[in-house]
Coordinates of C-alpha atoms in Angstrom, one line a residue:
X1 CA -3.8 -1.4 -15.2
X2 CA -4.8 -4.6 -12.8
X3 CA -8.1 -5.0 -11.8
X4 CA -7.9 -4.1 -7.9
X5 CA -10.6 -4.7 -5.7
X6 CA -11.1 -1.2 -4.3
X7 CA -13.5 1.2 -5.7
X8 CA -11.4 4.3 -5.4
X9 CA -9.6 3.2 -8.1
X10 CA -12.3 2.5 -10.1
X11 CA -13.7 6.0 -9.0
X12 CA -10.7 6.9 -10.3
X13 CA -11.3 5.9 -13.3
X14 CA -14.7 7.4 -14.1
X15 CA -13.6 10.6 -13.6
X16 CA -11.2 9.9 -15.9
X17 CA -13.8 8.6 -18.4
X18 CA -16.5 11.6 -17.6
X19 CA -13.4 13.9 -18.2
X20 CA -12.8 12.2 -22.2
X21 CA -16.6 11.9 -22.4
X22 CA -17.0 15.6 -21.2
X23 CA -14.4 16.3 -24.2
X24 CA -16.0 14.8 -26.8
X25 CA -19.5 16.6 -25.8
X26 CA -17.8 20.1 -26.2
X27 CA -16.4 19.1 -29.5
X28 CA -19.6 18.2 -31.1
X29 CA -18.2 14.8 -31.7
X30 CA -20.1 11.4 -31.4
X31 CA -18.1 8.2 -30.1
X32 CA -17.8 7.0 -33.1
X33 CA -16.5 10.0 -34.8
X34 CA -13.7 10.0 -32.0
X35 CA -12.8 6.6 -33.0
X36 CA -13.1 7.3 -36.6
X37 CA -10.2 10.2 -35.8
X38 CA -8.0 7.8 -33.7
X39 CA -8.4 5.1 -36.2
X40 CA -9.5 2.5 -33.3
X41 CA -12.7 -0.1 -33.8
X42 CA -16.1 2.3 -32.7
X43 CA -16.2 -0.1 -29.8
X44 CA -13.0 1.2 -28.1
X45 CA -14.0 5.2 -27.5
X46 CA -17.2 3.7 -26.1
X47 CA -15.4 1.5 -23.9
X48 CA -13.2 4.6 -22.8
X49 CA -16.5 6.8 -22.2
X50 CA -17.8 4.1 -20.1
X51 CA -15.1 3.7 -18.5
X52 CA -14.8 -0.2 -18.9
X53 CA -11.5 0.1 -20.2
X54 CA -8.7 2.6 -19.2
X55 CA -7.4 4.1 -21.6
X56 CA -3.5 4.3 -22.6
X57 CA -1.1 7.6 -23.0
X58 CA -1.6 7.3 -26.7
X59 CA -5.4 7.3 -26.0
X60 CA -6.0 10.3 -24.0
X61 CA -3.4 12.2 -26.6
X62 CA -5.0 10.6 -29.3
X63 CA -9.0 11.7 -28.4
X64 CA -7.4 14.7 -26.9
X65 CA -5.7 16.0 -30.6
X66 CA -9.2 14.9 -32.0
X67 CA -11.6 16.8 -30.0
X68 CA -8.9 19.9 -30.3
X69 CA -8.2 20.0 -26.8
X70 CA -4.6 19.3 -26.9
X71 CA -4.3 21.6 -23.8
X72 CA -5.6 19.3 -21.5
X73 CA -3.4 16.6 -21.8
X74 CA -0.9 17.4 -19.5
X75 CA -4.0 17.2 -16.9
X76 CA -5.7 13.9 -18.1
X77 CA -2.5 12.0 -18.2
X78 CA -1.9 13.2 -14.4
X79 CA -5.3 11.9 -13.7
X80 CA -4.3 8.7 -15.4
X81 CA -1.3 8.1 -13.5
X82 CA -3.4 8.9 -10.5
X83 CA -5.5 5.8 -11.2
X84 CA -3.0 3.5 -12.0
X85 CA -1.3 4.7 -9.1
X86 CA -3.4 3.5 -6.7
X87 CA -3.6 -0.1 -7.8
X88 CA 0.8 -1.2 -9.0
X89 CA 1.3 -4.9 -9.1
X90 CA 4.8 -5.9 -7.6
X91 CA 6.3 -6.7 -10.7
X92 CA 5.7 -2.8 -12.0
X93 CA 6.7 -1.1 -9.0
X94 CA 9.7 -3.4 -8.0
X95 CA 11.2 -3.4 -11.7
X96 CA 14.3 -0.7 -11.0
X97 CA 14.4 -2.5 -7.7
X98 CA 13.9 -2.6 -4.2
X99 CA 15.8 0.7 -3.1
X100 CA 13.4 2.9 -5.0
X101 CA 10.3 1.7 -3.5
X102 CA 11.7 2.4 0.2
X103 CA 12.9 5.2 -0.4
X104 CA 9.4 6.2 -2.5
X105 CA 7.0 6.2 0.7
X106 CA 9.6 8.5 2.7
X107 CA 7.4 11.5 2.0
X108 CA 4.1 9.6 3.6
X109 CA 5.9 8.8 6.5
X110 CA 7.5 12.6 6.9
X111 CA 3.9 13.8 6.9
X112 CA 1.7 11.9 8.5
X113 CA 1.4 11.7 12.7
X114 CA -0.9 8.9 13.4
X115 CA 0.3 5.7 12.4
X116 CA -2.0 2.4 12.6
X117 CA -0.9 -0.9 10.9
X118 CA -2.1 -4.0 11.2
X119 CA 0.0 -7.6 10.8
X120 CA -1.3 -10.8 10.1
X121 CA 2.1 -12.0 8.2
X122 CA 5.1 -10.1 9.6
X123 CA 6.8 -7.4 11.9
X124 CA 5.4 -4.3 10.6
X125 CA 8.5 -2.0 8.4
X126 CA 9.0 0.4 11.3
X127 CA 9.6 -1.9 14.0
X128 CA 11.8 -4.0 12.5
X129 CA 15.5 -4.9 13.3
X130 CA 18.0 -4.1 10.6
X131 CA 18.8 -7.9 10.4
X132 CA 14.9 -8.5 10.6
X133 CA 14.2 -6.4 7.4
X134 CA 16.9 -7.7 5.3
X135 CA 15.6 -11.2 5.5
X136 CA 12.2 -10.1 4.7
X137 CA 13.6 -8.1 1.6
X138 CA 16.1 -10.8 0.3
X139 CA 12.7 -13.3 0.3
X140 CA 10.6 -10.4 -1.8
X141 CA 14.0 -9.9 -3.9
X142 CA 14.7 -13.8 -4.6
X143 CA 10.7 -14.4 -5.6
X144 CA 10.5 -11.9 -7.8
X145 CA 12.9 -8.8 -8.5
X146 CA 15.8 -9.1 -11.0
X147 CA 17.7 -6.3 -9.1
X148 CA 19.8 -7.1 -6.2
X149 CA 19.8 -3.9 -3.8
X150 CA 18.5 -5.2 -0.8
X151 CA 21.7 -3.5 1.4
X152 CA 21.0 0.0 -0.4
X153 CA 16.8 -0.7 0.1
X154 CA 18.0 -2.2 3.9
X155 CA 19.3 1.0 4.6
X156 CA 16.4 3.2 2.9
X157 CA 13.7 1.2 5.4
X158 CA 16.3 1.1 8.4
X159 CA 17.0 5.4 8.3
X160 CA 12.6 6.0 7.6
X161 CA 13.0 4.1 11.5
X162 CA 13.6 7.9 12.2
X163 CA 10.1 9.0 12.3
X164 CA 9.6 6.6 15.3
X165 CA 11.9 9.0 17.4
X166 CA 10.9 12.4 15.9
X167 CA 8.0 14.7 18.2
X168 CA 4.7 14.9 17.2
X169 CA 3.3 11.3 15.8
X170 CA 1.7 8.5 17.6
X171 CA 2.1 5.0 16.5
X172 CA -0.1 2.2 16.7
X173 CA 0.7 -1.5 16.2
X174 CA -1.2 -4.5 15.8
X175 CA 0.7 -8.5 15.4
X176 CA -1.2 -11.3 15.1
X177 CA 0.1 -13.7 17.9
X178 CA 0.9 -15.8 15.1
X179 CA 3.8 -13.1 13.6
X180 CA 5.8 -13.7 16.5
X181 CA 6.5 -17.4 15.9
X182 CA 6.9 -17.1 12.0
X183 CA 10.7 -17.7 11.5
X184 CA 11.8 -14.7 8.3
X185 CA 15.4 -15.6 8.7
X186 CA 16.2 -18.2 10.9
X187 CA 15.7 -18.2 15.0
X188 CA 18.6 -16.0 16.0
X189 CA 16.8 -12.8 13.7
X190 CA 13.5 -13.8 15.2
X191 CA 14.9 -13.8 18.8
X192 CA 16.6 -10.4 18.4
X193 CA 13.6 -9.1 16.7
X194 CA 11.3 -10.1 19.5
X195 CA 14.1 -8.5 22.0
X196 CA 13.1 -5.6 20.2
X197 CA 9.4 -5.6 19.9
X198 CA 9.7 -5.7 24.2
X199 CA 12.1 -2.3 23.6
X200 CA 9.8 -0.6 21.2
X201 CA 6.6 -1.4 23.2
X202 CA 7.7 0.8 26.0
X203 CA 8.1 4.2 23.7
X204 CA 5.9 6.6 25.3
X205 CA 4.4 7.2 21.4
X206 CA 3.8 3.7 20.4
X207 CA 1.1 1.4 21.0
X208 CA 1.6 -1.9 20.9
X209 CA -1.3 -4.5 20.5
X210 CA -0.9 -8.7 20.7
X211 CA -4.1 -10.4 19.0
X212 CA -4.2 -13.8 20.7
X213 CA -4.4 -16.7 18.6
X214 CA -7.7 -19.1 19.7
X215 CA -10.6 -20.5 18.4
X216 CA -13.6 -18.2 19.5
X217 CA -12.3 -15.5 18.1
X218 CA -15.2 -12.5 16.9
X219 CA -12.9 -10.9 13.9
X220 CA -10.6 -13.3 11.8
X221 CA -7.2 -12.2 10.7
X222 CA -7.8 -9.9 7.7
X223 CA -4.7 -8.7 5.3
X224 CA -1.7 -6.5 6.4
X225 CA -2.8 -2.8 5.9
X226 CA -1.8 1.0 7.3
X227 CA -3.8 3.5 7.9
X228 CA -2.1 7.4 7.3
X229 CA -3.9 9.9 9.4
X230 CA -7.6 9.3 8.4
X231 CA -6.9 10.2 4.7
X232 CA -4.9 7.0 2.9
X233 CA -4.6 3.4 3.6
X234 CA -2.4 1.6 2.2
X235 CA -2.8 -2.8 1.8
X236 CA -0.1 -5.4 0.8
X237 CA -1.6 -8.2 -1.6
X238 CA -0.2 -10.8 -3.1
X239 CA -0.1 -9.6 -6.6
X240 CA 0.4 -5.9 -5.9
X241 CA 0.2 -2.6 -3.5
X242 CA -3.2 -0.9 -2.8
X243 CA -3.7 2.7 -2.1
X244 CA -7.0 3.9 -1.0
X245 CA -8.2 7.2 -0.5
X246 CA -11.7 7.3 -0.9
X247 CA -13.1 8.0 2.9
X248 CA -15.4 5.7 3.4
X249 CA -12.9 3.0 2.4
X250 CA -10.4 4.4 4.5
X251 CA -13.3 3.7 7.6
X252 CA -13.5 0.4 6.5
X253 CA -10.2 -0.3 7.4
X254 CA -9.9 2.1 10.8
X255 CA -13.4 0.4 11.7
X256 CA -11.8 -3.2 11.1
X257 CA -8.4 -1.2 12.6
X258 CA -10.6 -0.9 16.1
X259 CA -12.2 -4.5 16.3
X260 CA -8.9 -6.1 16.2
X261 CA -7.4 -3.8 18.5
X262 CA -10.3 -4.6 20.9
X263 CA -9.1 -8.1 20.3
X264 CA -5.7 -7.3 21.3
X265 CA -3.4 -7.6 24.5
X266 CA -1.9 -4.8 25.7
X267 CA 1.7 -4.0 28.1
X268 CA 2.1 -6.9 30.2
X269 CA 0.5 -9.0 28.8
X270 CA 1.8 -8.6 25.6
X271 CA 5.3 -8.3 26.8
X272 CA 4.4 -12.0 28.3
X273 CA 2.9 -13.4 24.6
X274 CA 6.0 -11.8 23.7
X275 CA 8.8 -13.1 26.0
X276 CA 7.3 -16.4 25.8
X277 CA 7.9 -16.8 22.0
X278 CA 11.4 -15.6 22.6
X279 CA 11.8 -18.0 25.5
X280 CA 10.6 -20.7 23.3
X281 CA 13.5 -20.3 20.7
X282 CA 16.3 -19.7 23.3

């Protein structure tokens, strides 16, 4: 698993570790005498227990057949996944292709209501044209995934649009100023994108926040990141995907969330920051 740069994974991890350790205790067995069982260098189950390396599938079978508690494996391997889940680098989750990872967050969307996402790099998913999205997809696809289904992952991003239109949720947005001038797919995408931004803005359910570019600014740009309800936020890196669900992480980011939004421009004025980019291109 990657190093990631959150501490609810690597919370994640020690309770995987205090779990194994916990195992061992019950068994009578030393950490040595575990790794005497698996066959591995007495350094390794230490490492495990101390959770300064994760351990593999093999592992957590492995100490689990040694301590006699081949019952809990099912449970320690779902813990595992857990951990790794929350820190995938691209070239892991994008492996059987674009499609899959659209069509994977679907369920996040369905259940959450308030939506905040931050942009310093592009149009946020949701609020993208169709035209828009496959540009941005075909750049992820060419740089690094083997498989070609950016129509079929087009059309997974394009129908999760839904949850825009459906009762119940609130949606708020925040662009850099910068976003609207960054050219994903020539000028005639980024003028019907902007068309749409102005269309968008003016759902009753949607919030829609302009930070200004200039140089006196009290919050620099920061990452692109959503935040779920108050219980997961979610960060695009440049080597992977980030999920974190440890609260007082997930403040960190509404907190940051609010003094950019304090930053931001609002209706007409961001229609105006808006139009004018548009105008610009025309």
């Amino acid at each position: 698993m990657a190093e990631s740069p959150s501490s609810s994974a690597q919370q994640a991890r020690r309770i995987l570790a205090e779990r194994l350790a916990g195992l061992c205790r019950d068994a009578g067995l030393t950490g040595r005498e575990i790794a005497v069982r698996c066959g591995w260098h007495p350094s390794k189950s230490s490492r495990i227990m101390n959770a300064r390396t994760p351990p593999s599938l093999g592992d957590i079978r492995a100490w689990c057949r040694a301590c006699g508690a081949e019952d809990q494996i099912a449970d320690l391997l779902a813990l595992l996944r857990n951990a790794e889940g929350m820190w995938i680098g691209w070239r892991r989750m994008e492996r059987a292709g674009l499609k899959q990872v659209q069509e994977a967050r679907l369920p996040l969307f369905e259940r959450t209501r308030r939506f905040r996402s931050y942009s310093s790099w592009f149009v946020p998913g949701l609020i993208q044209t169709r035209a828009y999205t496959e540009a941005v997809l075909r750049a992820v696809q060419r740089r690094r995934v083997e498989v070609d289904d950016v129509a079929e992952a087009v059309a997974a991003r394009v129908e999760r649009q839904r949850v825009l239109y459906e009762g119940g949720r609130r949606f708020a947005f925040l662009i850099e100023e910068s976003v609207l001038r960054n050219g994903i797919g020539g000028t005639d995408v980024l003028v019907g994108q902007l068309g749409h931004l102005l269309a968008v803005g003016s759902l009753p359910n949607v919030s829609l926040g302009v930070v200004p570019t200039g140089p006196d600014r009290s919050r620099m740009p920061v990452e692109g990141f959503w935040i779920f309800d108050a219980a997961q936020a979610n960060v695009e890196l440049v080597s992977g995907y980030l999920t974190i669900t440890q609260p007082s992480e997930v403040t960190m980011y509404a907190e940051t969330f609010a003094e950019l939004a304090a930053l931001a421009v609002y209706g007409s004025s961001a229609r105006a920051l808006i139009a004018s980019a548009r105008d610009a291109l025309e």
